[in-house]
Amino acid sequence: MKENRVMIDGKSLTIEDIINVSRKNFKIQITEDALVKVDKARKLVDYFVDEKKVVYGITTGFGKFSDVVISKEETTDLQTNLIISHACGVGTPFTEDVSRAIMLLRVNNLAKGHSGVRRVTLNTLVEMINRGVHPLIPEKGSLGASGDLAPLAHMVLVMLGLGEAIYQGEKLSGADAMKKAGIETIVLTSKEGLALINGTQVMTAVGTLVTYEAVQLLKLSDISTSLTVEALKGITDAYDPRLHQVRPHLGQIKTAENLLNILKGSKLTTKQGEIRVQDAYTLRCVPQIHGASKDAVQYVVDKINIEINAVTDNPIIFPDDEVAFSGGNFHGQPMALPFDFLGIALSEIANVSERRIERLVNPQLSGLPAFLTPHGGLHSGFMIAQYAAAALVSENKILAHPASVDSIPSSANQEDHVSMGTIAARKAREILFNAQNVVAIELLAAAQAIDFDDASKLGAGSRAAYDVIRREVTKIEEDRVMYLDFNKIYDIIKTNEIVEKVESVVGTLAIN
């Protein structure tokens, strides 16, 4: 990878590349080897059209109209009509980082040389990324098979000078955005419209960005736990590596290691029998609980790494064999299940965090002042902070219901099972937001609880986290508007500063 540039060859894209392009505005460039493959596939498409071969989506209609043969003269109208008719998205547009990720994934898919688009078409999408033309793509309207048809059609509209886009922070018509960016609009030809919209890039883009943040949240949840353990004089024997080697789930082992590393040197933790024999599950079983979510997220990461470098078009062109197969690689089921799993895994991180918050604010469980206020009665302290966390985890329980178990037949029953994978990815994003805010509340509550003792007794890792929290939010002596404090910690979570500061002291926190 060149400085601030990601090379695209259809097979080497990483999650980090996607973050760099979507959120750090790295530019992209297709390798020459990939362009040669693109040209070769295009040549075969032209041959099919010239020879009047009957090939789905090239010389036929789509879906239920797959039996309708289209003449060579009509192929351009066929592809344009496809985009116009399929742009049926509904709702709030995706954010610009998601739009960039969608375009990047589509470019990488097309660069594999199995889709049959022209160089000029592919390069138009590349220039939109590099010059910052971000199509307005409505979030809702995809069944996740045949791919993300409706939202991807909105992406393509801008390539044609239609639709809407954001350019340099301004909402413009597609034509104006392309003109201001100095990018020529295109006219689609045979196969190209279908190649641009028949794939899983929307669900995968959303899910990839969620997963990247989920990995960071899993680390942060170990940090917030460590602060709570110290605030409650928790027992560290439950994190002894010997316990976890005899039940060797990798996430469990790594969580226990993380906790001991973060807590190293703490004078607030205890050993079994010093104060009590054992802790409640939300402290004692953290390696098992967090570890299970880590194993689940690692499974999602593995699936994403396959999907972002896969061909999800239909039909798929095999130039060396001079054939095109109409198959089902556009079907989102391989990602729908992982993204449902992702949402469930994140829900559990929020669930256990909220229960730790309850232990911090409940004087019968903590031995600390009720609701962590030094002036209970006149002041309510963290009473309603726990309510907010409880509301978020309850919402997550609803959102965690899997989307992938649902299916509605479409296209006159030709497309009679769909994945709902894009809904699964979008739900996971909402769950992530809620979970991040629950952990933010735990971080604040734990810091408040520690201030009833002595922060200088904290372990090296937890002290690094505490210092970041206290830099932004002071101890609550009297009631104040707390959502402002929540927002400050949430903003820090989004930058990943707490994790980075802790890792600079204790080393990398592992999830696998």
XYZ file of C-alpha atoms in Angstrom:
512
model
C 0.000 0.000 0.000
C 1.345 3.399 -0.989
C 1.100 6.315 1.392
C -2.558 7.325 1.735
C -3.457 5.058 -1.187
C -4.878 1.556 -1.260
C -4.087 -0.653 -4.237
C -7.082 -2.641 -5.465
C -6.540 -6.059 -7.043
C -9.775 -7.801 -6.079
C -8.158 -10.189 -3.624
C -6.106 -8.315 -1.019
C -8.523 -5.831 0.580
C -8.470 -5.729 4.378
C -10.764 -4.321 7.043
C -8.065 -1.762 7.826
C -8.062 -0.702 4.156
C -11.808 -0.165 4.334
C -11.429 2.031 7.422
C -8.638 4.006 5.752
C -10.683 4.673 2.621
C -14.065 5.211 4.248
C -13.024 7.269 7.277
C -9.534 8.594 6.571
C -10.160 9.478 2.923
C -7.366 7.347 1.503
C -7.468 7.211 -2.289
C -7.569 3.999 -4.281
C -5.900 2.720 -7.431
C -6.638 -0.448 -9.393
C -3.602 -2.534 -10.268
C -2.744 -3.043 -13.916
C -3.041 -6.822 -13.557
C -6.604 -6.396 -12.332
C -7.467 -4.077 -15.229
C -6.227 -6.688 -17.699
C -8.651 -9.180 -16.131
C -11.443 -6.605 -16.330
C -10.776 -6.115 -20.053
C -10.742 -9.843 -20.675
C -14.138 -10.347 -19.039
C -15.549 -7.388 -20.962
C -14.413 -8.891 -24.232
C -16.392 -12.043 -23.492
C -19.537 -10.037 -22.707
C -19.234 -8.242 -26.041
C -18.860 -11.610 -27.752
C -22.056 -12.916 -26.106
C -23.967 -9.849 -27.285
C -22.562 -9.928 -30.837
C -23.309 -13.644 -31.181
C -26.789 -13.246 -29.661
C -26.072 -15.826 -26.968
C -28.828 -16.155 -24.397
C -27.146 -15.193 -21.110
C -29.071 -14.014 -18.063
C -28.878 -10.276 -17.488
C -26.844 -9.687 -20.636
C -29.294 -10.625 -23.360
C -32.314 -11.313 -21.131
C -34.476 -9.432 -18.679
C -34.111 -9.758 -14.912
C -35.736 -11.855 -12.217
C -39.099 -13.085 -13.428
C -38.288 -11.561 -16.847
C -35.256 -13.817 -17.285
C -37.073 -15.590 -20.129
C -37.466 -12.366 -22.141
C -34.699 -12.072 -24.752
C -33.257 -8.586 -25.314
C -31.790 -7.520 -28.656
C -28.318 -6.015 -29.050
C -29.875 -2.649 -29.819
C -31.829 -2.708 -26.559
C -28.987 -3.688 -24.217
C -28.105 -0.106 -23.278
C -31.714 0.775 -22.487
C -32.013 -2.487 -20.529
C -29.163 -1.553 -18.172
C -30.281 2.060 -17.699
C -33.859 1.002 -17.060
C -32.592 -1.489 -14.516
C -30.928 1.228 -12.453
C -33.812 3.674 -12.685
C -36.439 1.092 -11.772
C -34.429 -0.445 -8.945
C -33.633 2.830 -7.150
C -36.421 2.264 -4.628
C -34.621 2.942 -1.366
C -36.437 4.457 1.579
C -35.424 6.413 4.651
C -32.422 8.287 5.951
C -29.330 8.098 3.726
C -26.257 6.231 4.902
C -23.463 8.406 6.255
C -20.601 9.354 3.962
C -18.210 6.791 5.420
C -20.690 4.023 4.649
C -21.201 5.376 1.132
C -17.438 5.333 0.561
C -17.156 1.805 1.936
C -19.958 0.626 -0.351
C -18.242 2.063 -3.430
C -14.883 0.630 -2.389
C -16.277 -2.858 -1.937
C -18.036 -2.673 -5.293
C -14.810 -1.589 -7.008
C -12.907 -4.461 -5.419
C -15.587 -6.926 -6.501
C -15.571 -5.679 -10.098
C -11.758 -5.600 -10.210
C -11.653 -9.381 -9.903
C -12.516 -9.631 -13.591
C -15.607 -11.803 -13.377
C -18.261 -9.119 -13.944
C -17.739 -7.794 -17.460
C -17.780 -4.041 -16.896
C -15.694 -1.653 -19.002
C -12.651 0.136 -17.615
C -14.364 3.481 -18.019
C -17.255 2.364 -15.834
C -14.997 1.017 -13.126
C -12.782 4.095 -13.225
C -15.807 6.349 -12.788
C -16.495 4.695 -9.453
C -12.824 4.993 -8.522
C -12.842 8.722 -9.288
C -15.974 9.234 -7.216
C -14.134 7.787 -4.223
C -10.940 9.698 -4.877
C -12.640 13.054 -5.485
C -15.210 12.759 -2.733
C -18.513 12.321 -4.556
C -20.663 10.402 -2.091
C -24.009 9.137 -3.416
C -26.999 9.533 -1.124
C -28.044 5.933 -0.547
C -31.218 5.327 1.503
C -30.705 2.849 4.324
C -33.862 0.805 3.795
C -35.158 -1.244 0.901
C -32.803 -4.185 0.497
C -33.835 -7.816 0.925
C -30.209 -8.940 0.811
C -30.819 -11.108 -2.277
C -30.418 -10.595 -5.183
C -27.792 -8.663 -3.361
C -28.401 -5.083 -2.247
C -30.264 -4.091 -5.400
C -32.146 -0.988 -4.289
C -29.399 0.814 -2.340
C -26.712 -0.010 -4.928
C -28.982 1.368 -7.649
C -28.898 4.719 -5.832
C -25.096 4.560 -5.962
C -25.187 3.997 -9.716
C -27.695 6.805 -10.338
C -24.982 9.337 -9.575
C -22.647 7.677 -12.088
C -25.349 8.385 -14.701
C -25.807 11.998 -13.601
C -29.025 11.160 -11.761
C -29.903 10.840 -8.095
C -28.258 12.900 -5.350
C -24.841 13.087 -3.736
C -22.849 14.908 -1.104
C -19.826 16.767 -2.467
C -17.627 18.847 -0.178
C -20.341 18.854 2.462
C -23.076 20.034 0.097
C -26.093 18.050 -1.034
C -26.336 18.266 -4.821
C -27.999 16.551 -7.729
C -25.928 13.694 -9.077
C -25.216 15.674 -12.252
C -24.020 18.765 -10.346
C -21.866 16.746 -7.936
C -20.133 14.941 -10.798
C -19.646 18.198 -12.708
C -18.158 20.034 -9.738
C -15.812 17.111 -9.078
C -14.742 17.050 -12.729
C -15.954 13.497 -13.363
C -17.652 12.511 -16.617
C -20.965 10.719 -16.225
C -21.399 7.483 -18.170
C -23.914 5.569 -20.268
C -24.154 1.945 -19.251
C -23.877 -0.836 -21.770
C -24.568 -4.569 -21.709
C -24.222 -6.288 -18.307
C -22.911 -3.190 -16.538
C -26.007 -2.115 -14.624
C -26.505 -5.598 -13.249
C -22.803 -5.920 -12.417
C -22.938 -2.713 -10.397
C -25.965 -3.539 -8.249
C -26.069 -7.316 -7.892
C -23.972 -7.946 -4.778
C -23.705 -7.806 -1.005
C -21.660 -4.631 -0.713
C -24.143 -2.574 1.307
C -24.659 -5.118 4.070
C -20.939 -5.885 4.067
C -19.931 -2.214 4.210
C -22.223 -1.500 7.158
C -21.275 -4.716 8.923
C -17.555 -4.169 8.422
C -17.613 -0.711 9.978
C -19.645 -2.050 12.908
C -17.275 -4.968 13.365
C -14.220 -2.724 13.383
C -15.735 -0.680 16.214
C -16.955 -3.844 17.944
C -13.374 -5.081 18.265
C -12.428 -1.826 19.987
C -15.490 -2.003 22.242
C -14.560 -5.524 23.325
C -11.197 -4.195 24.490
C -12.847 -1.223 26.173
C -15.283 -3.497 27.992
C -12.319 -5.271 29.603
C -11.046 -1.847 30.681
C -14.404 -0.757 32.119
C -14.642 -4.080 33.934
C -11.208 -3.561 35.473
C -12.242 -0.187 36.857
C -15.410 -1.704 38.303
C -13.488 -4.621 39.802
C -11.228 -2.162 41.598
C -14.121 0.022 42.711
C -15.784 -3.052 44.254
C -12.600 -4.623 45.663
C -13.061 -7.535 43.296
C -11.278 -10.890 43.527
C -8.678 -11.535 40.841
C -8.275 -15.274 41.469
C -11.091 -15.853 38.968
C -8.772 -14.595 36.244
C -5.914 -16.993 37.036
C -4.698 -18.500 33.746
C -4.850 -22.022 35.153
C -8.627 -21.769 35.345
C -8.930 -20.857 31.687
C -6.410 -23.320 30.320
C -8.686 -26.147 31.455
C -11.582 -24.638 29.493
C -9.567 -23.308 26.577
C -11.932 -21.079 24.666
C -9.595 -18.514 23.151
C -11.701 -15.438 23.901
C -12.026 -16.533 27.520
C -8.261 -17.024 27.871
C -7.487 -13.656 26.295
C -10.037 -11.821 28.429
C -8.505 -13.160 31.626
C -5.056 -12.137 30.382
C -6.329 -8.649 29.547
C -7.883 -8.166 32.966
C -4.738 -9.227 34.814
C -2.588 -6.989 32.623
C -4.833 -3.965 33.116
C -5.059 -4.575 36.867
C -1.339 -5.235 37.357
C -0.063 -3.407 40.418
C -3.514 -2.562 41.754
C -3.842 -2.089 45.501
C -7.644 -2.129 45.286
C -8.246 -5.697 44.156
C -8.390 -8.625 46.567
C -7.788 -12.369 46.777
C -10.445 -14.934 47.630
C -11.164 -15.030 51.327
C -9.699 -11.611 52.144
C -13.057 -9.834 52.058
C -15.358 -12.495 50.608
C -14.950 -15.934 49.108
C -16.310 -15.170 45.651
C -17.724 -12.342 43.558
C -21.003 -12.159 41.685
C -21.021 -13.460 38.119
C -20.690 -10.051 36.505
C -17.204 -9.801 38.001
C -16.200 -13.437 38.399
C -17.421 -14.693 35.014
C -16.193 -11.817 32.847
C -13.655 -14.004 30.998
C -16.430 -16.409 30.054
C -18.959 -13.712 29.136
C -16.703 -11.264 27.308
C -14.736 -14.152 25.856
C -17.793 -15.653 24.208
C -18.552 -12.334 22.534
C -14.940 -12.080 21.394
C -15.094 -15.521 19.810
C -18.333 -14.531 18.082
C -16.860 -11.288 16.737
C -13.764 -13.125 15.519
C -16.059 -15.426 13.544
C -17.637 -12.346 11.969
C -14.193 -10.918 11.139
C -13.270 -14.158 9.392
C -16.434 -14.073 7.290
C -15.912 -10.410 6.396
C -12.368 -11.120 5.222
C -13.776 -13.682 2.806
C -16.676 -11.574 1.597
C -14.810 -8.335 0.905
C -12.605 -10.180 -1.602
C -15.334 -12.353 -3.107
C -17.308 -12.231 -6.372
C -20.966 -11.596 -5.546
C -22.217 -10.765 -9.035
C -24.662 -12.638 -11.262
C -24.093 -13.932 -13.841
C -20.423 -14.548 -13.163
C -18.076 -14.449 -16.140
C -15.227 -16.962 -16.537
C -13.216 -15.570 -19.450
C -10.699 -18.419 -19.608
C -13.518 -20.927 -20.106
C -15.676 -18.556 -22.176
C -18.720 -19.247 -20.012
C -21.063 -17.277 -17.790
C -22.969 -18.982 -15.000
C -26.158 -17.705 -13.419
C -25.761 -18.701 -9.789
C -26.453 -17.343 -6.327
C -23.295 -15.597 -5.134
C -25.349 -12.439 -4.599
C -27.289 -14.143 -1.811
C -26.537 -12.466 1.505
C -27.069 -15.472 3.764
C -23.315 -16.034 4.405
C -23.195 -12.531 5.906
C -26.722 -12.289 7.321
C -26.109 -14.940 9.967
C -22.748 -13.480 11.076
C -24.208 -9.979 11.349
C -27.085 -11.305 13.449
C -24.466 -13.060 15.580
C -22.559 -9.782 15.832
C -25.625 -8.028 17.210
C -26.197 -10.759 19.779
C -22.547 -10.661 20.871
C -22.628 -6.891 21.343
C -25.930 -7.086 23.203
C -24.310 -9.325 25.788
C -21.458 -6.884 26.314
C -24.045 -4.218 27.116
C -26.077 -6.596 29.288
C -23.209 -7.476 31.599
C -21.965 -3.893 31.701
C -25.370 -2.666 32.859
C -25.397 -5.280 35.634
C -22.008 -4.029 36.797
C -23.418 -0.490 36.826
C -26.213 -1.755 39.075
C -23.656 -3.258 41.454
C -21.836 0.066 41.594
C -24.913 2.202 42.369
C -26.716 -0.211 44.715
C -25.419 0.264 48.262
C -26.627 -3.194 49.288
C -24.258 -4.690 46.713
C -21.374 -2.230 46.677
C -20.785 -0.960 50.204
C -20.528 2.475 48.579
C -22.816 5.493 49.035
C -26.178 4.966 47.358
C -26.108 5.950 43.680
C -22.527 7.115 44.140
C -23.469 10.528 45.483
C -21.949 11.908 48.679
C -25.212 13.762 49.382
C -27.957 11.169 48.878
C -31.518 12.387 49.158
C -30.909 15.954 48.144
C -28.949 14.624 45.167
C -29.754 11.572 43.029
C -26.274 10.917 41.650
C -26.137 7.978 39.238
C -29.680 6.769 39.931
C -31.092 7.582 36.497
C -27.825 6.830 34.742
C -28.539 3.198 35.560
C -32.101 3.639 34.228
C -30.690 4.868 30.921
C -28.341 1.899 30.706
C -31.214 -0.457 31.486
C -33.322 1.108 28.733
C -30.508 0.672 26.212
C -29.970 -2.996 27.016
C -33.692 -3.664 26.872
C -33.823 -2.052 23.442
C -30.922 -4.255 22.390
C -32.841 -7.356 23.405
C -35.470 -6.433 20.834
C -32.911 -5.485 18.175
C -30.995 -8.734 18.710
C -33.856 -10.776 17.282
C -32.289 -12.242 14.136
C -33.237 -10.737 10.784
C -31.883 -13.751 8.896
C -34.672 -16.061 10.054
C -37.141 -14.013 8.021
C -37.731 -14.239 4.286
C -40.325 -12.774 1.931
C -40.639 -14.136 -1.632
C -40.057 -11.532 -4.347
C -40.030 -11.138 -8.135
C -43.161 -13.226 -8.598
C -41.644 -16.039 -6.526
C -38.561 -16.352 -8.738
C -36.552 -14.988 -5.836
C -38.342 -17.006 -3.187
C -35.823 -16.907 -0.319
C -33.936 -13.774 0.715
C -31.399 -13.120 3.474
C -32.401 -9.824 5.089
C -28.660 -9.421 5.673
C -28.707 -5.657 5.289
C -31.279 -5.390 8.048
C -29.061 -7.615 10.209
C -26.083 -5.288 9.624
C -28.113 -2.164 10.325
C -29.497 -3.669 13.542
C -25.978 -4.552 14.649
C -25.031 -0.907 14.138
C -27.843 0.245 16.434
C -26.876 -2.335 19.033
C -23.270 -1.148 18.842
C -24.341 2.453 19.513
C -26.366 1.385 22.532
C -23.583 -0.836 23.851
C -20.996 1.920 23.500
C -23.188 4.220 25.558
C -23.766 1.606 28.258
C -20.016 1.066 28.584
C -19.575 4.854 28.699
C -21.918 4.977 31.686
C -20.009 2.142 33.381
C -16.728 3.986 32.889
C -18.190 7.102 34.525
C -19.794 5.188 37.377
C -16.616 3.211 38.080
C -14.489 6.360 38.106
C -16.977 7.961 40.509
C -16.856 4.911 42.773
C -13.049 4.876 42.762
C -13.042 8.480 43.916
C -14.580 7.338 47.199
C -11.265 5.555 47.743
C -7.932 6.509 46.153
C -7.213 6.538 42.445
C -3.487 6.271 43.117
C -4.095 2.640 44.114
C -5.320 1.686 40.638
C -3.502 -0.753 38.401
C -1.336 0.720 35.676
C -3.817 0.076 32.866
C -6.926 1.137 34.714
C -5.155 4.289 35.931
C -4.462 5.250 32.309
C -8.176 4.888 31.546
C -9.191 6.762 34.696
C -6.939 9.676 33.782
C -8.571 10.044 30.354
C -12.038 9.958 31.939
C -11.143 12.514 34.583
C -9.551 14.797 32.020
C -12.979 15.157 30.415
C -15.389 14.672 33.311
C -14.841 15.666 36.936
C -16.187 13.798 39.940
C -19.857 14.507 40.576
C -20.188 16.212 43.951
C -23.643 17.663 43.287
C -26.235 16.764 40.661
C -25.647 18.139 37.187
C -26.916 17.526 33.655
C -25.445 14.068 33.139
C -26.121 13.460 29.468
C -23.380 15.958 28.694
C -20.930 13.744 30.586
C -22.220 10.676 28.746
C -21.666 12.401 25.421
C -18.098 13.342 26.288
C -17.176 9.747 27.096
C -19.031 8.430 24.051
C -17.034 10.813 21.870
C -13.814 9.503 23.405
C -14.957 5.940 22.795
C -15.440 6.760 19.110
C -11.850 8.013 18.888
C -10.574 4.879 20.675
C -8.371 7.048 22.895
C -8.971 5.105 26.109
C -7.986 1.788 24.541
C -4.916 3.346 22.953
C -3.774 4.929 26.231
C -4.213 1.673 28.127
C -2.411 -0.319 25.436
C 0.470 2.146 25.525
C 0.943 1.158 29.166
C 0.128 -2.589 29.264
C 0.613 -3.687 25.661
C -1.937 -4.806 23.093
C -5.218 -6.092 24.478
C -6.106 -9.237 22.581
C -9.490 -10.553 21.548
C -8.165 -13.758 19.937
